[in-house]
Coordinates of C-alpha atoms in Angstrom, one line a residue:
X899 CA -88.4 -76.3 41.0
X900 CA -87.0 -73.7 38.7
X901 CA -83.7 -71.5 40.1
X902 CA -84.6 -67.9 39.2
X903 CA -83.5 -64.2 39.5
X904 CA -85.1 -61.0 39.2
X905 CA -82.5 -57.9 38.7
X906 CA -84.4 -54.8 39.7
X907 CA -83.0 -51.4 39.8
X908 CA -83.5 -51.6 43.6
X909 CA -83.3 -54.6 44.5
X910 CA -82.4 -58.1 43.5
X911 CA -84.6 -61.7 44.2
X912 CA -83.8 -65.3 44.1
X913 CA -86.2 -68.0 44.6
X914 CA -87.1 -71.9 43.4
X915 CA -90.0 -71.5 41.1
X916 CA -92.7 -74.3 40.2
X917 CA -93.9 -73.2 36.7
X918 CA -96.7 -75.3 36.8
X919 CA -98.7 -73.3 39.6
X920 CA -96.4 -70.2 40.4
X921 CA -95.3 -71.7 43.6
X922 CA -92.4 -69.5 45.2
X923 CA -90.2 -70.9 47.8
X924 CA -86.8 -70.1 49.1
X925 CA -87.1 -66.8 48.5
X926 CA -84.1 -64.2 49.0
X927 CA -84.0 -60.7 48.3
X928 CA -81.4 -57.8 49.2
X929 CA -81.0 -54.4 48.0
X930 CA -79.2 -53.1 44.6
X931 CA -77.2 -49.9 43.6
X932 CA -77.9 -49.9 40.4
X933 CA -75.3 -46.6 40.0
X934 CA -72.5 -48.7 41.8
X935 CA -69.7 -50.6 39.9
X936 CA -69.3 -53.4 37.6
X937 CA -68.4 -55.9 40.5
X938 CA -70.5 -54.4 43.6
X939 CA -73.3 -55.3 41.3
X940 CA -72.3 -58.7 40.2
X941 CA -71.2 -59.3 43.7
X942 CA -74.6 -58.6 45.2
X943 CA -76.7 -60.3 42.7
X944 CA -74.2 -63.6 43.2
X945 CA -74.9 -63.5 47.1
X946 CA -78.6 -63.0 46.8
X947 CA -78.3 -66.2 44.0
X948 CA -75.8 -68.1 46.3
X949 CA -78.1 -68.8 49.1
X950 CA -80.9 -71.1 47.0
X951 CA -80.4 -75.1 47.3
X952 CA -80.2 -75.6 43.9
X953 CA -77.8 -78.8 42.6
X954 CA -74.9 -77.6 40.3
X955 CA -75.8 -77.8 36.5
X956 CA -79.3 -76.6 36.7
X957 CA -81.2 -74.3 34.3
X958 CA -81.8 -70.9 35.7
X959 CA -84.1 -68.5 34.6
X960 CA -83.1 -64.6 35.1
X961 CA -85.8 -61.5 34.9
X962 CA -83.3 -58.1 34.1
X963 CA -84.3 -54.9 32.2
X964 CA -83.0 -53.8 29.1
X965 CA -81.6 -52.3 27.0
X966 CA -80.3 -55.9 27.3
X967 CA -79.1 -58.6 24.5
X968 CA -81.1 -61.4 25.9
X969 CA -79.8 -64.1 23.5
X970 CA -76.5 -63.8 24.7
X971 CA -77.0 -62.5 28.4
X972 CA -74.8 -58.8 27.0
X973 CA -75.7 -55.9 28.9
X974 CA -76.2 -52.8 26.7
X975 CA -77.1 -50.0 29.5
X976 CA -75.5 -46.9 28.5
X977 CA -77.1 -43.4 29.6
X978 CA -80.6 -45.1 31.1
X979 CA -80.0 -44.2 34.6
X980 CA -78.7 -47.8 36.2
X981 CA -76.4 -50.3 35.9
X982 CA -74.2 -48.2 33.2
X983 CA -71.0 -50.2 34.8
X984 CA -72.4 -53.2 33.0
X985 CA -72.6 -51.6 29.5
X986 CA -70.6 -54.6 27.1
X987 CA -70.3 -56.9 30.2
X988 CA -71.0 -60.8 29.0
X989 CA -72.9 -61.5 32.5
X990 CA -74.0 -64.6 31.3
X991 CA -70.4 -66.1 31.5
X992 CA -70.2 -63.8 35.3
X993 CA -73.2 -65.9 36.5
X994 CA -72.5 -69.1 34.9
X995 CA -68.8 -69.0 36.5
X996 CA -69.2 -67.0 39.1
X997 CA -72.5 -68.5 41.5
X998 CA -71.6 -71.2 43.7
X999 CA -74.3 -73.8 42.0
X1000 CA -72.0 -73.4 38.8
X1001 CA -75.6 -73.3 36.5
X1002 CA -75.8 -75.6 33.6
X1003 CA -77.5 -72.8 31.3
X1004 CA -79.3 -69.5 31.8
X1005 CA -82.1 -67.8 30.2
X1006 CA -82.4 -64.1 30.2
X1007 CA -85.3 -62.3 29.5
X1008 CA -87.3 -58.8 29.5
X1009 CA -88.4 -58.9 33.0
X1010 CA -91.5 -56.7 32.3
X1011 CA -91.9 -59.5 30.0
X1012 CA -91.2 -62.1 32.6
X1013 CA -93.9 -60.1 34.9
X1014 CA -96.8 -60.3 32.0
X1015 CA -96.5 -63.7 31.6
X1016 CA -96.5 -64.2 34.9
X1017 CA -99.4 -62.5 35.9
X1018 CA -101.2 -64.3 32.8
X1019 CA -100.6 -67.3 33.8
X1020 CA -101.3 -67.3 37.9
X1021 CA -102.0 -63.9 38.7
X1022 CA -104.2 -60.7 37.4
X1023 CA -105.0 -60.9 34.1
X1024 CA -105.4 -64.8 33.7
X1025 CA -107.9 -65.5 31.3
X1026 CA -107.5 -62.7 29.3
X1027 CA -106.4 -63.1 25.8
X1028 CA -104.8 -59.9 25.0
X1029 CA -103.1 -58.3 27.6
X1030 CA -100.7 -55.4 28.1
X1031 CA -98.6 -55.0 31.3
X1032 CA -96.6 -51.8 32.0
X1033 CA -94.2 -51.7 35.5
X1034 CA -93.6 -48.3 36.4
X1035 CA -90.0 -47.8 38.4
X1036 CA -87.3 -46.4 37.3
X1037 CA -88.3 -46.2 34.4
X1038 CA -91.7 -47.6 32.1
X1039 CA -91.3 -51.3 31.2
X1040 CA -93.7 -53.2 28.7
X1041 CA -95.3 -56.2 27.4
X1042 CA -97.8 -57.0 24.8
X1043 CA -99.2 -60.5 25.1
X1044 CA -101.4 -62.8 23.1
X1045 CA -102.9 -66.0 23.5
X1046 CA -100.0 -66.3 26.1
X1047 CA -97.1 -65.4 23.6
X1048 CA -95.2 -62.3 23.9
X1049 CA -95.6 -60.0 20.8
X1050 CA -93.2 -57.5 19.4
X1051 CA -94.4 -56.4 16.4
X1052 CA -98.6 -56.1 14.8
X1053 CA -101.6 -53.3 15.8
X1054 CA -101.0 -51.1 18.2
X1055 CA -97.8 -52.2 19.6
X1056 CA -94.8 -49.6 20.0
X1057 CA -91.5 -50.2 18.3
X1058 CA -89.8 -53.4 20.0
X1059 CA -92.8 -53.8 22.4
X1060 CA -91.1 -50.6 24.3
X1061 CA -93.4 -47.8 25.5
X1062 CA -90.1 -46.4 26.9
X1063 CA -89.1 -45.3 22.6
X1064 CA -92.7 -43.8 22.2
X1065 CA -93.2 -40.3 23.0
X1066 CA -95.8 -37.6 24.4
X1067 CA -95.7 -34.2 22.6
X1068 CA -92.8 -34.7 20.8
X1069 CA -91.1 -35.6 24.4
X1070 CA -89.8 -39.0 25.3
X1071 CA -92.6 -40.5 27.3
X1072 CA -90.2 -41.2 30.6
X1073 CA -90.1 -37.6 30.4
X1074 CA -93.7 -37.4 32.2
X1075 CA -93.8 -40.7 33.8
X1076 CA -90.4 -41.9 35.3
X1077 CA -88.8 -41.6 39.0
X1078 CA -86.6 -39.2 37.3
X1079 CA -89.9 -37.2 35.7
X1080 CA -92.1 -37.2 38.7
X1081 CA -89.0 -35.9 40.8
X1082 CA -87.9 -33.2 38.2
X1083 CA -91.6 -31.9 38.3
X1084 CA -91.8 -31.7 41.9
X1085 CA -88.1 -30.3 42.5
X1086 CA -87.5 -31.1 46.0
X1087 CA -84.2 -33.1 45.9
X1088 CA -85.0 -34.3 49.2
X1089 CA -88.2 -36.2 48.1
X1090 CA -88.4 -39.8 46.8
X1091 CA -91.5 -40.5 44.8
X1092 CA -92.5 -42.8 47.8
X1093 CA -92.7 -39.2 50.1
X1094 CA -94.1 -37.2 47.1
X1095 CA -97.4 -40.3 47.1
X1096 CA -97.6 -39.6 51.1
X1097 CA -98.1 -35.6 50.7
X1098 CA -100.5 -36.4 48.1
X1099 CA -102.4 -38.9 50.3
X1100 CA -102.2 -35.7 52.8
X1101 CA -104.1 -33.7 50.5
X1102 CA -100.8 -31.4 49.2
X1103 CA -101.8 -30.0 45.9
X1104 CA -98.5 -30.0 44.2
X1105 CA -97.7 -33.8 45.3
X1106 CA -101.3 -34.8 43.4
X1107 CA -100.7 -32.8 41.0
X1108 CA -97.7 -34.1 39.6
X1109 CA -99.0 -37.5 40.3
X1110 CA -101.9 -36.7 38.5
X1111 CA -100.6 -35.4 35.3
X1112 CA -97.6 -38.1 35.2
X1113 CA -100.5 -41.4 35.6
X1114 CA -103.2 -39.4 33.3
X1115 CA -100.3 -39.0 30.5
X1116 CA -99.5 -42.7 30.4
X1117 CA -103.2 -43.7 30.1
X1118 CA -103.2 -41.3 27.3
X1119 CA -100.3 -42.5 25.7
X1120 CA -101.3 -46.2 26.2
X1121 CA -105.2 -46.1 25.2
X1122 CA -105.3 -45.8 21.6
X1123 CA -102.7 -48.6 21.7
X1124 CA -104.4 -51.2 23.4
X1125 CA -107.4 -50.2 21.3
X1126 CA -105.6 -51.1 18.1
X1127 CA -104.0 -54.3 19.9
X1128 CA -107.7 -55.6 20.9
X1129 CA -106.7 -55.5 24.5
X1130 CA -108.9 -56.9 27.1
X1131 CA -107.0 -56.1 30.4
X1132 CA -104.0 -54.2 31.5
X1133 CA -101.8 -55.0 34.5
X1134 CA -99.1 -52.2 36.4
X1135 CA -96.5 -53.5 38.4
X1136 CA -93.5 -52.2 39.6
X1137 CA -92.4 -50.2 42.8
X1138 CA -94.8 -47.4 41.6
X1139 CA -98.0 -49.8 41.7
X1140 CA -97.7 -50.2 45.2
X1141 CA -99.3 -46.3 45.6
X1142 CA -102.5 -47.7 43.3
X1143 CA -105.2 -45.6 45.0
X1144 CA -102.9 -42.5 43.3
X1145 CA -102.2 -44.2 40.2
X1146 CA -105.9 -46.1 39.0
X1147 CA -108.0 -42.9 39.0
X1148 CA -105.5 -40.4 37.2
X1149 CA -104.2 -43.7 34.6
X1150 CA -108.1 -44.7 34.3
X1151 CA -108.9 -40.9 33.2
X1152 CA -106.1 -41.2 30.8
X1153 CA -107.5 -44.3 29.7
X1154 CA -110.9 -42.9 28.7
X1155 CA -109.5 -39.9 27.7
X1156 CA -107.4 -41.8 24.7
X1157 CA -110.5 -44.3 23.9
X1158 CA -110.1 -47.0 25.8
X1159 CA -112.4 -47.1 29.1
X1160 CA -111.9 -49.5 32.0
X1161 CA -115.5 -51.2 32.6
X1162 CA -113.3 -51.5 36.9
X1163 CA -111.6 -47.5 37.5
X1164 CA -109.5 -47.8 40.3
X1165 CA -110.2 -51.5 40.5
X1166 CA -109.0 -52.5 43.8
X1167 CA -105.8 -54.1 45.1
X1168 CA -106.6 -57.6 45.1
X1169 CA -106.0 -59.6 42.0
X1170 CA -109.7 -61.5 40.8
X1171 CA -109.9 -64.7 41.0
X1172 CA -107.8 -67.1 38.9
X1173 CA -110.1 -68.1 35.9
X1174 CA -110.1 -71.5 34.7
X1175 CA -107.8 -72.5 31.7
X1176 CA -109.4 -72.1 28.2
X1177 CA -109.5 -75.1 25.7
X1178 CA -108.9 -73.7 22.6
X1179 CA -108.7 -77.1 20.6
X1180 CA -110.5 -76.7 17.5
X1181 CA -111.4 -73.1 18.0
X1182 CA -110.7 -70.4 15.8
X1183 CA -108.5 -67.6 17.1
X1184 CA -109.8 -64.4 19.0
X1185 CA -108.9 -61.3 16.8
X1186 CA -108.5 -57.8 18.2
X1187 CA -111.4 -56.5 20.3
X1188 CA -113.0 -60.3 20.9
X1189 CA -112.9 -61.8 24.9
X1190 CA -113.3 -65.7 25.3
X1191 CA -116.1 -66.6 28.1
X1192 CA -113.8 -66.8 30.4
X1193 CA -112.5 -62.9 30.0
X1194 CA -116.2 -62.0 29.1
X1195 CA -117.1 -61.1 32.6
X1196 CA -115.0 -57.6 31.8
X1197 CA -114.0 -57.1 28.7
X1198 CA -111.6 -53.6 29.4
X1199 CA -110.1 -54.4 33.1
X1200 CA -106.8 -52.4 34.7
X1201 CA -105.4 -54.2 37.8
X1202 CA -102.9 -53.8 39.6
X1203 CA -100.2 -56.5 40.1
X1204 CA -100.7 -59.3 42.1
X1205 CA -100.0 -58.4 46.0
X1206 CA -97.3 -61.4 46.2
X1207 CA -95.1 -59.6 44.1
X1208 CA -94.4 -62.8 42.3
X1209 CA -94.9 -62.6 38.8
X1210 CA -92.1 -61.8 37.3
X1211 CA -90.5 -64.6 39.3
X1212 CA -93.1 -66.8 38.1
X1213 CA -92.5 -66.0 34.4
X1214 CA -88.8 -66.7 34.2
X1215 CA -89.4 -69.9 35.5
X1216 CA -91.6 -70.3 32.7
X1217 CA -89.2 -69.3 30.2
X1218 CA -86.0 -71.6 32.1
X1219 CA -88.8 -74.8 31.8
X1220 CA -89.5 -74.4 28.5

């Protein structure tokens, strides 16, 4: 069993991780300020780590956002809206001195990322060849995958593998779909984007409105992207996913809209069933646009992430075993 972390914006997770089958024990998660200071952060994130039976020396794996230097565990938040205390702290040598289990090594990684590979490889979109998986929180997070790899660069994919740098009308797209976007639009400072989904599920026209045009700009932004990248499936996470019967109508418009039509709008909640691993010894590679067997059965699917909430978990395990 793999140690691993997941650093949200609200919250932080550890848990033992079997990267073979995505098995999640021990779990332990407790809420985050991402606005407080350097060491209320640390602090929190070491108690929520502290409480795992893990034997000193291990190899932890640890899911965080970026703008983040992954190699060397360097946080580079400045001006995103959380954890700007951190900016230029090494919180690889805070973790690897600082947690009770003193950890042998740690690997950081994106932890949209982490969630892709995750849900590729036990969750939503296994089977699938090319995927794309966005998490909509605090902000957009992104991943391009192929043939279970993360990509950064090739068709269709953004600058860094960030949706966050690409824009809509000459606006930065967290402009229309962000916490801080959906709020701004709405302007009741007393609303959270959790009440705003809850007057729209009680028919106010202003809450579905804003919903609406936020989701249905992010399908446009993403379909002519996944086009190009010969996606087959794309997955949402994050805390915004929880409110899919709001998001999968107005992100599948968007979707058609920009050129790439879901054959499941709206698909429901529950993730399909896991599809068997591919043997691809001695098979040519699927270019952009191609599905395996396996992935035939819909060749454009958008799903929500897996109701476990485990995938990003799941994938920084992966990355800690490999």
């Amino acid at each position: 069993m793999i140690p691993v972390l997941e650093i949200g914006g609200t919250h932080v997770t550890a848990a033992l991780v079997d990267p073979r089958d995505g098995r999640v024990t021990s779990r332990t998660r407790r809420p985050l300020d991402a606005d407080g200071d350097a060491e209320a952060i640390l602090g929190r994130v070491r108690d929520c780590a502290d409480g795992l039976p893990v034997p000193p020396g291990a190899r932890w794996g640890v899911a965080v956002p970026g703008p983040f230097d992954y190699a060397r565990g360097i946080a580079l938040f400045n001006s995103v809206g959380k954890f700007d205390a951190l900016y230029g702290m090494d919180v690889r040598a805070a973790l690897l001195h600082g947690l009770r289990q003193r950890p042998g090594d740690i690997v950081f990684l994106n932890d949209a990322h982490a969630f892709l590979t995750g849900e590729w490889s036990a969750g939503a979109v296994r089977g699938h060849r090319r995927a794309v998986g966005i998490t909509l929180g605090t902000g957009v997070g992104s991943a391009f995958l192929a043939d279970g790899r993360i990509c950064d660069t090739g068709p269709g994919i953004p600058p860094e593998g960030r949706m966050d740098l690409t824009e809509i009308d000459g606006r930065p797209l967290e402009d229309t779909v962000s916490r801080r976007a959906i709020l701004a639009r709405y302007g009741d400072p007393a609303a959270d984007v959790h009440d705003i989904a809850g007057r729209a599920r009680a028919r106010e026209e202003r809450a579905r409105r804003v919903l609406d045009d936020a989701f249905t700009g992010l399908g446009l932004a993403l379909a002519p992207r996944l086009a190009d990248f010969g996606a087959t499936a794309l997955v949402v996470g994050g805390s915004m996913a929880h409110s899919w019967d709001l998001v999968a109508p107005a992100l599948s418009t968007g979707l058609a809209t920009g050129g790439w039509t879901p054959d499941d709008p709206g698909a429901g909640a529950d993730p399909p069933a896991p599809a068997p691993p591919e043997d691809t010894a001695g098979s040519a590679p699927l270019g952009p646009g191609r599905t395996s067997a396996a992935g035939a059965r819909r060749t454009r699917t958008v799903r929500p992430a897996g109701p476990s909430g485990d995938a990003a978990l799941v994938g920084a395990a992966r990355a800690a075993a490999a």
